[in-house]
Amino acid sequence: MKLDWERAIAAARDAHAAADSPLCAYLYDLNALAQHAARLRADLPKHCDLFYAIKANSELPLLTTLAPLLDGFEASSGGEIAWIRRHFAQLPLIFSGPGKLDSELELAIKHGATVHVESLHELERLAALARASGQSVSLLLRVNPALAELATTTLVMGGKPTQFGIATEHIPACLERLQQEPALILCGFHFHLLSHQLNADKHLQLLAAYLRQTRQWCEQYGLHIEHINVGGGIGVNYREPHQQFDWPRFSRGLADLPLPEWRAGDSRCQPRLRFELGRFVSAFCGYYATEVVDIKDAGERTFAVVRGGTHHFRTPAAQGHSHPFRILAVEDWPRIYRRPAVRGRPVTVVGQLCTPKDVLASDTPVERLRVGDLLLFPYAGAYAWHISHHDFLRHPHPRHIYLPAEQTIF
Ligand SMILES: Cc1ncc(COP(=O)(O)O)c(C=O)c1O
């Protein structure tokens, strides 16, 4: 998770030297991604699997880097299923998300995805489509229980009435329906109640509650399940980058969480614990590099306008934070006009859009910043380019540069 700044800075400078207009580019350090993903996977106890939620960033070089290191991918649309299967014919695949279309469920059945079912109606449609296809389908019920252990983060999807998952009171009806459907194989329960969790202990408490709830359902309904999917939701600390989620501590704590268990003959059986992380896997490998094109004072404040903006890098606007950045001083000034600069003042970094919401960083103190210098925004590998409104104002898209992974992991 330690950023390889040197590598990113060298790549940004190379891209700047090669650019024929002010720089605007995404840099992806595939080596850092591979190291990080391998470390995450290696730290987990043996009974855990790690999937990548590709909605965080589905660029092919990232997926190709991750595929051999993780246990599979999670897709949340027919488009993502098709993208994954086009490039990874055999990789284990999960299909989740609300509002699945029949055509998407058919695609999931065809491609052998495990389906996370969001409602009784979806279960009934899946049953009908599975019957029609003559194939059986593995599924998890996505549940939305009210749990006292649910810490509040900036993004909560459950634990209260929301559009996500099946409310506890409808679970008996789903289980009853499943008993009448031999084509549907219940493999377990899926929980994804929040994102942006930064505290390892709180997340362990939440997972303990998921497991307690699952044990209770297993006992109550006599279920033997293969998986408990505990979702994604591990956050990236953009505000205090030196205090990231303590993954090693979290992984050690997982070993102590009691799983449901049952006996089959002489063997003791337990389900596997499955993670489907997005942000925490890919955020650290990405950088958004951009060049300052104007600097101006307005009353008490100073604004630096950069090439690009939130239509490329919506993460800070989406999360409501001021994104950290580094300044790469550029000494060359081959232009025929003067070079504005700011010294020793806080600067607000904005983009080229015609909206006051186009802010990447607010009132950040800088020693010196000049037009023509470069800014490098880290943690831009997840929910960055892929959540941005690229074509607003029809500015050109940034370059996407992939710094290759080395052969050896670790
Ligand atoms: C069902 C589900 N699983 C996994 C994820 C990935 O979450 P994160 O990127 O916070 O790990 C999401 C994100 O919205 C999701 O909705």
PDB file of N, CA and C and ligand atoms in Angstrom, residues 53 55 74 96 142 157 190 192 195 232-234 276-279 383, ligand 1:
ATOM      1  N   ALA A  53     -14.332  -6.398  -7.113  1.00  0.00           N
ATOM      2  CA  ALA A  53     -15.540  -5.779  -7.660  1.00  0.00           C
ATOM      3  C   ALA A  53     -15.103  -4.841  -8.777  1.00  0.00           C
ATOM      4  N   LYS A  55     -16.442  -2.866 -10.715  1.00  0.00           N
ATOM      5  CA  LYS A  55     -17.033  -1.533 -10.875  1.00  0.00           C
ATOM      6  C   LYS A  55     -16.057  -0.447 -10.431  1.00  0.00           C
ATOM      7  N   GLU A  74     -16.265  -9.779  -9.392  1.00  0.00           N
ATOM      8  CA  GLU A  74     -17.687  -9.513  -9.173  1.00  0.00           C
ATOM      9  C   GLU A  74     -18.145  -8.509 -10.224  1.00  0.00           C
ATOM     10  N   SER A  96     -24.028  -9.371  -9.073  1.00  0.00           N
ATOM     11  CA  SER A  96     -24.869  -8.778  -8.024  1.00  0.00           C
ATOM     12  C   SER A  96     -25.425  -7.440  -8.486  1.00  0.00           C
ATOM     13  N   ARG A 142     -28.905 -11.920  -1.113  1.00  0.00           N
ATOM     14  CA  ARG A 142     -28.356 -10.681  -0.542  1.00  0.00           C
ATOM     15  C   ARG A 142     -29.337 -10.188   0.510  1.00  0.00           C
ATOM     16  N   MET A 157     -25.391   1.251   2.851  1.00  0.00           N
ATOM     17  CA  MET A 157     -26.376   0.683   1.914  1.00  0.00           C
ATOM     18  C   MET A 157     -27.413  -0.187   2.614  1.00  0.00           C
ATOM     19  N   HIS A 190     -25.325 -13.105   1.310  1.00  0.00           N
ATOM     20  CA  HIS A 190     -24.429 -12.017   0.901  1.00  0.00           C
ATOM     21  C   HIS A 190     -24.792 -10.755   1.677  1.00  0.00           C
ATOM     22  N   HIS A 192     -23.631  -6.697   2.073  1.00  0.00           N
ATOM     23  CA  HIS A 192     -22.787  -5.535   1.738  1.00  0.00           C
ATOM     24  C   HIS A 192     -23.551  -4.317   2.245  1.00  0.00           C
ATOM     25  N   SER A 195     -19.888   1.031   2.695  1.00  0.00           N
ATOM     26  CA  SER A 195     -18.560   1.227   2.091  1.00  0.00           C
ATOM     27  C   SER A 195     -17.798   2.260   2.933  1.00  0.00           C
ATOM     28  N   GLY A 232     -17.837  -5.818   0.022  1.00  0.00           N
ATOM     29  CA  GLY A 232     -16.626  -4.998  -0.071  1.00  0.00           C
ATOM     30  C   GLY A 232     -16.680  -4.003   1.068  1.00  0.00           C
ATOM     31  N   GLY A 233     -16.323  -2.753   0.762  1.00  0.00           N
ATOM     32  CA  GLY A 233     -16.572  -1.704   1.744  1.00  0.00           C
ATOM     33  C   GLY A 233     -15.379  -1.238   2.541  1.00  0.00           C
ATOM     34  N   ILE A 234     -14.177  -1.794   2.280  1.00  0.00           N
ATOM     35  CA  ILE A 234     -12.999  -1.275   2.998  1.00  0.00           C
ATOM     36  C   ILE A 234     -12.619   0.057   2.331  1.00  0.00           C
ATOM     37  N   GLU A 276     -15.574  -9.263  -1.630  1.00  0.00           N
ATOM     38  CA  GLU A 276     -15.610  -8.710  -2.995  1.00  0.00           C
ATOM     39  C   GLU A 276     -15.267  -7.226  -2.887  1.00  0.00           C
ATOM     40  N   LEU A 277     -13.965  -6.979  -2.774  1.00  0.00           N
ATOM     41  CA  LEU A 277     -13.487  -5.608  -2.547  1.00  0.00           C
ATOM     42  C   LEU A 277     -13.260  -4.887  -3.868  1.00  0.00           C
ATOM     43  N   GLY A 278     -13.610  -3.620  -3.889  1.00  0.00           N
ATOM     44  CA  GLY A 278     -13.331  -2.792  -5.063  1.00  0.00           C
ATOM     45  C   GLY A 278     -12.262  -1.758  -4.732  1.00  0.00           C
ATOM     46  N   ARG A 279     -12.698  -0.714  -4.018  1.00  0.00           N
ATOM     47  CA  ARG A 279     -11.835   0.444  -3.753  1.00  0.00           C
ATOM     48  C   ARG A 279     -10.473   0.061  -3.159  1.00  0.00           C
ATOM     49  N   TYR A 383     -13.022   4.079  -8.577  1.00  0.00           N
ATOM     50  CA  TYR A 383     -14.127   5.046  -8.602  1.00  0.00           C
ATOM     51  C   TYR A 383     -13.592   6.434  -8.987  1.00  0.00           C
TER      52      TYR A 383
HETATM   53  C1  LIG B   1     -22.639  -5.395  -3.810  1.00  0.00           C
HETATM   54  C2  LIG B   1     -21.329  -4.698  -3.779  1.00  0.00           C
HETATM   55  N1  LIG B   1     -20.210  -5.419  -3.551  1.00  0.00           N
HETATM   56  C3  LIG B   1     -18.995  -4.849  -3.528  1.00  0.00           C
HETATM   57  C4  LIG B   1     -18.846  -3.487  -3.727  1.00  0.00           C
HETATM   58  C5  LIG B   1     -17.487  -2.902  -3.679  1.00  0.00           C
HETATM   59  O1  LIG B   1     -17.412  -2.015  -2.626  1.00  0.00           O
HETATM   60  P1  LIG B   1     -16.033  -1.306  -2.245  1.00  0.00           P
HETATM   61  O2  LIG B   1     -15.502  -0.716  -3.489  1.00  0.00           O
HETATM   62  O3  LIG B   1     -16.434  -0.313  -1.222  1.00  0.00           O
HETATM   63  O4  LIG B   1     -15.127  -2.386  -1.704  1.00  0.00           O
HETATM   64  C6  LIG B   1     -19.982  -2.697  -3.945  1.00  0.00           C
HETATM   65  C7  LIG B   1     -19.862  -1.258  -4.151  1.00  0.00           C
HETATM   66  O5  LIG B   1     -20.792  -0.513  -4.271  1.00  0.00           O
HETATM   67  C8  LIG B   1     -21.259  -3.324  -3.992  1.00  0.00           C
HETATM   68  O6  LIG B   1     -22.371  -2.614  -4.200  1.00  0.00           O
END
